[in-house]
mmCIF file of C-alpha atoms in Angstrom:
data_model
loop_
_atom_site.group_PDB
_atom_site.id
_atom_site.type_symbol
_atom_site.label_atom_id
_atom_site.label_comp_id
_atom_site.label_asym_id
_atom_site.label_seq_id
_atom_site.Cartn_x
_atom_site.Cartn_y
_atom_site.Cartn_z
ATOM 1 C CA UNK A 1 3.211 36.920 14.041
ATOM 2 C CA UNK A 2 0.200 36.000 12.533
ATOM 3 C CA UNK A 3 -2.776 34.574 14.542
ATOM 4 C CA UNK A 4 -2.557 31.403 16.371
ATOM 5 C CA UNK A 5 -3.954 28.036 14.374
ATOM 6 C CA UNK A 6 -5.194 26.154 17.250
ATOM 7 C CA UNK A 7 -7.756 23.648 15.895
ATOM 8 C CA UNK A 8 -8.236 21.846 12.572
ATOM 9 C CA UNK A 9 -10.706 19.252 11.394
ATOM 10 C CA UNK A 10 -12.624 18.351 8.672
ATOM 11 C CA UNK A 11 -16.686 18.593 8.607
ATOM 12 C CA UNK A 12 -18.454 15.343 8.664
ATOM 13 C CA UNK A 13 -21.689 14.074 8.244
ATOM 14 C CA UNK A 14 -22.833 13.895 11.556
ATOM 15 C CA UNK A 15 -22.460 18.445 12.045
ATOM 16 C CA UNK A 16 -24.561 19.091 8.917
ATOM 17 C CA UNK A 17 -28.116 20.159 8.596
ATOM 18 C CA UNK A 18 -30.869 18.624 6.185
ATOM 19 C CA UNK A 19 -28.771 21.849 4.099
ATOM 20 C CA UNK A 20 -25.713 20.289 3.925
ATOM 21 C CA UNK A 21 -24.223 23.287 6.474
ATOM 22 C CA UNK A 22 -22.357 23.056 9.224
ATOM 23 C CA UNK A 23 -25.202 22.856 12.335
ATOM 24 C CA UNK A 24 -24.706 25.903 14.821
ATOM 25 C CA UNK A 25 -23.943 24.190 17.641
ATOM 26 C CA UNK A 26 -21.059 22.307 15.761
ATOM 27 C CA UNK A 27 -19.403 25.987 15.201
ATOM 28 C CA UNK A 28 -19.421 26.145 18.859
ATOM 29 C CA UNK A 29 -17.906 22.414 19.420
ATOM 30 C CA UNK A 30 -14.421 23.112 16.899
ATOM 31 C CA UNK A 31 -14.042 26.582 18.832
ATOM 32 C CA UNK A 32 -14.342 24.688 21.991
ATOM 33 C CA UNK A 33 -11.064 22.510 20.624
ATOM 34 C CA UNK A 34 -9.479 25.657 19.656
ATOM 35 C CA UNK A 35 -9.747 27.278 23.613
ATOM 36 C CA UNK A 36 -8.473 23.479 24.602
ATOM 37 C CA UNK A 37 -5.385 23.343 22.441
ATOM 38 C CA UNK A 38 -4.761 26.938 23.064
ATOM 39 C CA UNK A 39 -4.744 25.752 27.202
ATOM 40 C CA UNK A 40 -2.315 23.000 26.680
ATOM 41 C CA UNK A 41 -0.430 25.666 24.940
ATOM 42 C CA UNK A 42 -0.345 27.966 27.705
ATOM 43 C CA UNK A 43 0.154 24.882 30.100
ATOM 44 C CA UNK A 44 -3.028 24.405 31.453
ATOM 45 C CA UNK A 45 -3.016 20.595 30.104
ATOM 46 C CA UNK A 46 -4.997 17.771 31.563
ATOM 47 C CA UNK A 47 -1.883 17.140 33.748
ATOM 48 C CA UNK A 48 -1.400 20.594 34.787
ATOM 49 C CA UNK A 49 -4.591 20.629 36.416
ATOM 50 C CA UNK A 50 -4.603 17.794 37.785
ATOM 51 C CA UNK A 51 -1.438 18.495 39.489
ATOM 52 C CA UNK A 52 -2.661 21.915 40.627
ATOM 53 C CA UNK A 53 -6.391 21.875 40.672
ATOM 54 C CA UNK A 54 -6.854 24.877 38.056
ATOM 55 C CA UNK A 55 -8.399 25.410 34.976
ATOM 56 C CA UNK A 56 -10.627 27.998 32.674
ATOM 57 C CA UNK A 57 -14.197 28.341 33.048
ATOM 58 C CA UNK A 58 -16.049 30.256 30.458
ATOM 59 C CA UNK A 59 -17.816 32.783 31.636
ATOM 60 C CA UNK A 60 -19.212 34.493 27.765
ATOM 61 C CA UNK A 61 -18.815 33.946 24.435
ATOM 62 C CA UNK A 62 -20.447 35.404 21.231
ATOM 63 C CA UNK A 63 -20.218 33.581 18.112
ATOM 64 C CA UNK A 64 -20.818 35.311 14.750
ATOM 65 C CA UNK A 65 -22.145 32.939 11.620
ATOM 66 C CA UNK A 66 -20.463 34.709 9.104
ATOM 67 C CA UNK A 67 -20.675 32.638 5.757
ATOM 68 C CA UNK A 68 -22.063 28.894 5.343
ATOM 69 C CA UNK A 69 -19.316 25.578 6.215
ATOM 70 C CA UNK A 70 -20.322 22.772 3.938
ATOM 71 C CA UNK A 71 -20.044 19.230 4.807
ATOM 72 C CA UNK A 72 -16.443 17.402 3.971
ATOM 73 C CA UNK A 73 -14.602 21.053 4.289
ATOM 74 C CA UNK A 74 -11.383 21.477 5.664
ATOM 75 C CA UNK A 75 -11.655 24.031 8.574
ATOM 76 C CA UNK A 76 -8.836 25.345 10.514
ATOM 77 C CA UNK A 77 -9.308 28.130 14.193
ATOM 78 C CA UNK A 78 -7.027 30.865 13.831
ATOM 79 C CA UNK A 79 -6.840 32.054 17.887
ATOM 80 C CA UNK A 80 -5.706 35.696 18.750
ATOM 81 C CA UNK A 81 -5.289 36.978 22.533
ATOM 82 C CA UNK A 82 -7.288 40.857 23.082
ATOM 83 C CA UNK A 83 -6.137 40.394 26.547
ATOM 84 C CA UNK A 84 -5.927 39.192 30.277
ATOM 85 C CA UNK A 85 -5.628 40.436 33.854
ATOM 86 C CA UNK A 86 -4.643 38.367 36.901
ATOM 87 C CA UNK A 87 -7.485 35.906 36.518
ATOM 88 C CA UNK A 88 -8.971 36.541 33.193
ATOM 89 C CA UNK A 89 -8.200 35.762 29.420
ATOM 90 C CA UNK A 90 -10.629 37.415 26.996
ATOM 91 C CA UNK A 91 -9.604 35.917 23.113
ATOM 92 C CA UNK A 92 -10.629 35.869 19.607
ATOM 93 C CA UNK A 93 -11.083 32.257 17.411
ATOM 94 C CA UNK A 94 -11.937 32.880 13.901
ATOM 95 C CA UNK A 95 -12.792 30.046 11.399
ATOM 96 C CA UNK A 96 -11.239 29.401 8.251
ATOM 97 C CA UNK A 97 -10.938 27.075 5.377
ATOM 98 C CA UNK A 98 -7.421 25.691 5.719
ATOM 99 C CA UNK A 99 -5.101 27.973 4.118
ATOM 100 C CA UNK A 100 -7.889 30.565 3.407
ATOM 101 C CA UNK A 101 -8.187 34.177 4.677
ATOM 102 C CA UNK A 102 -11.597 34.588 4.377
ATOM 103 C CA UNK A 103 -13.264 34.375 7.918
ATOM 104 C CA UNK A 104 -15.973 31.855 8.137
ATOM 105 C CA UNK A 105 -17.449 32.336 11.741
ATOM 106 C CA UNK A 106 -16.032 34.556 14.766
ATOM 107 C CA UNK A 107 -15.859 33.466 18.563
ATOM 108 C CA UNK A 108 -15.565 36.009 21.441
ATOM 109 C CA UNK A 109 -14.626 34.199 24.384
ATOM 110 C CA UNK A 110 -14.103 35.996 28.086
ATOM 111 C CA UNK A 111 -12.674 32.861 30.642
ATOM 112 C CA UNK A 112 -11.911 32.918 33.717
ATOM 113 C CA UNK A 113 -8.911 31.354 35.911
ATOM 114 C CA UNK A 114 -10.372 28.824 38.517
ATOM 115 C CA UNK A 115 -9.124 27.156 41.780
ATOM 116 C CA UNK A 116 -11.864 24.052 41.159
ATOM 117 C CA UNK A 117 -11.404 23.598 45.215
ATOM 118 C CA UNK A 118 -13.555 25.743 45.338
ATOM 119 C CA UNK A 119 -14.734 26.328 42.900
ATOM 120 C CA UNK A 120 -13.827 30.157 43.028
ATOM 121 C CA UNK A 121 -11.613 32.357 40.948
ATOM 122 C CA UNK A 122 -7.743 32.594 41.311
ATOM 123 C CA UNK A 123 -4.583 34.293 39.662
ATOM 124 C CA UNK A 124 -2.672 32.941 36.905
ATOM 125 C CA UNK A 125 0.325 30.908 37.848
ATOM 126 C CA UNK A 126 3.753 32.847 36.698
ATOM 127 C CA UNK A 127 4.109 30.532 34.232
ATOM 128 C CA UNK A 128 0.686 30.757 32.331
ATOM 129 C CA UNK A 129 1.208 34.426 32.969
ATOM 130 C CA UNK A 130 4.653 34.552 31.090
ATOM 131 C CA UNK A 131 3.109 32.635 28.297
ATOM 132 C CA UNK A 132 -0.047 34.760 28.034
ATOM 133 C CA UNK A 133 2.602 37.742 28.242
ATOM 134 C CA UNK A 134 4.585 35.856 24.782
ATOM 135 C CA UNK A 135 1.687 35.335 23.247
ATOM 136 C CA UNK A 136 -0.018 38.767 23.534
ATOM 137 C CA UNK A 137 3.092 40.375 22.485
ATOM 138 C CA UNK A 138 3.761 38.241 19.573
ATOM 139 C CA UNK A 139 0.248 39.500 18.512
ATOM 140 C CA UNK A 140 1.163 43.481 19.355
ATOM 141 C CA UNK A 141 0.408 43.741 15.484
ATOM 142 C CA UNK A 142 -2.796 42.324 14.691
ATOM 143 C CA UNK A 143 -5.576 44.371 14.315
ATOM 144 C CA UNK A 144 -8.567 43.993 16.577
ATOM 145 C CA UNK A 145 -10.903 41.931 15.230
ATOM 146 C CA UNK A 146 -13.995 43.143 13.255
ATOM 147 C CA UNK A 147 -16.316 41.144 15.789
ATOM 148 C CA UNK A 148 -14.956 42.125 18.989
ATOM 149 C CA UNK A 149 -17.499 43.696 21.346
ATOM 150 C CA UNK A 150 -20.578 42.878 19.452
ATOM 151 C CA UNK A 151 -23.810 43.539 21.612
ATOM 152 C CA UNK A 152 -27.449 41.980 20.789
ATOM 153 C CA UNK A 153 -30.230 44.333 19.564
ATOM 154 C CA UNK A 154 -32.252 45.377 17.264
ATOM 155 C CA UNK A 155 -31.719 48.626 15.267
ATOM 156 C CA UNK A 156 -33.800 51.561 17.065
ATOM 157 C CA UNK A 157 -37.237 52.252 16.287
ATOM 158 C CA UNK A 158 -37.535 55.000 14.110
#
């Protein structure tokens, strides 16, 4: 199975720069609709958690600018799960023109399962768990992605 399309939208006017580009906190905003479709998908929907008090917090996210958006392009978040434990879901969004291959910006997200009682962490319900579980395996056969694991820094001095 390929990767998850979780989000898709079109850039307007009010994301671009005096460039005509996509601004970088926009990049941020569409990925943000990816990780909310890709909840409702995995049936943490607004009614879900209002019915048990649970949802994902972020805790870290990277986001790569990889090549310039332009305004009026039709984007599309291709969403991939790397993994999860009993309270936490670490995933992959990539951007893409719609129908296009060609990776536009990567998002690294690590989020974490939370009783908002509390707030404080708890475990994935079974159910969230058996989707995770589909979903993951349905993915066995992706590759990792090429922005996975990326760390800040500047090349050593030499």
């Amino acid at each position: 199975m390929p990767t998850l399309t979780t989000y898709k939208t079109r850039i307007v006017p009010e994301w671009v720069d005096y460039n005509g580009h996509l601004r970088d906190a926009f990049y941020l905003l569409i990925f943000s609709y990816a990780t909310d479709a890709l909840m409702d998908r995995l049936g943490l929907d607004s009614q879900s958690r209002e019915a048990s008090g649970h949802s994902l917090f972020t805790l870290e996210l990277h986001l790569n600018y990889l090549h310039e958006v332009k305004l009026g392009a039709e984007v599309e978040v291709h969403t991939q799960i790397i993994g999860h434990d009993a309270k936490r879901l670490h995933l992959y969004h990539s951007l893409h023109l719609v129908g296009g291959d060609k990776e536009l910006a990567g998002n690294e997200q690590m989020l974490l399962h939370v009783d908002l009682a509390g707030p404080r962490s708890a475990p994935f319900t079974e159910p969230t768990l058996d989707q995770l579980k589909a979903l993951l395996d349905s993915q066995s056969d992706l590759p990792t992605p090429a922005y996975i694991g990326r760390v800040i820094a500047l090349p050593p001095a030499r």
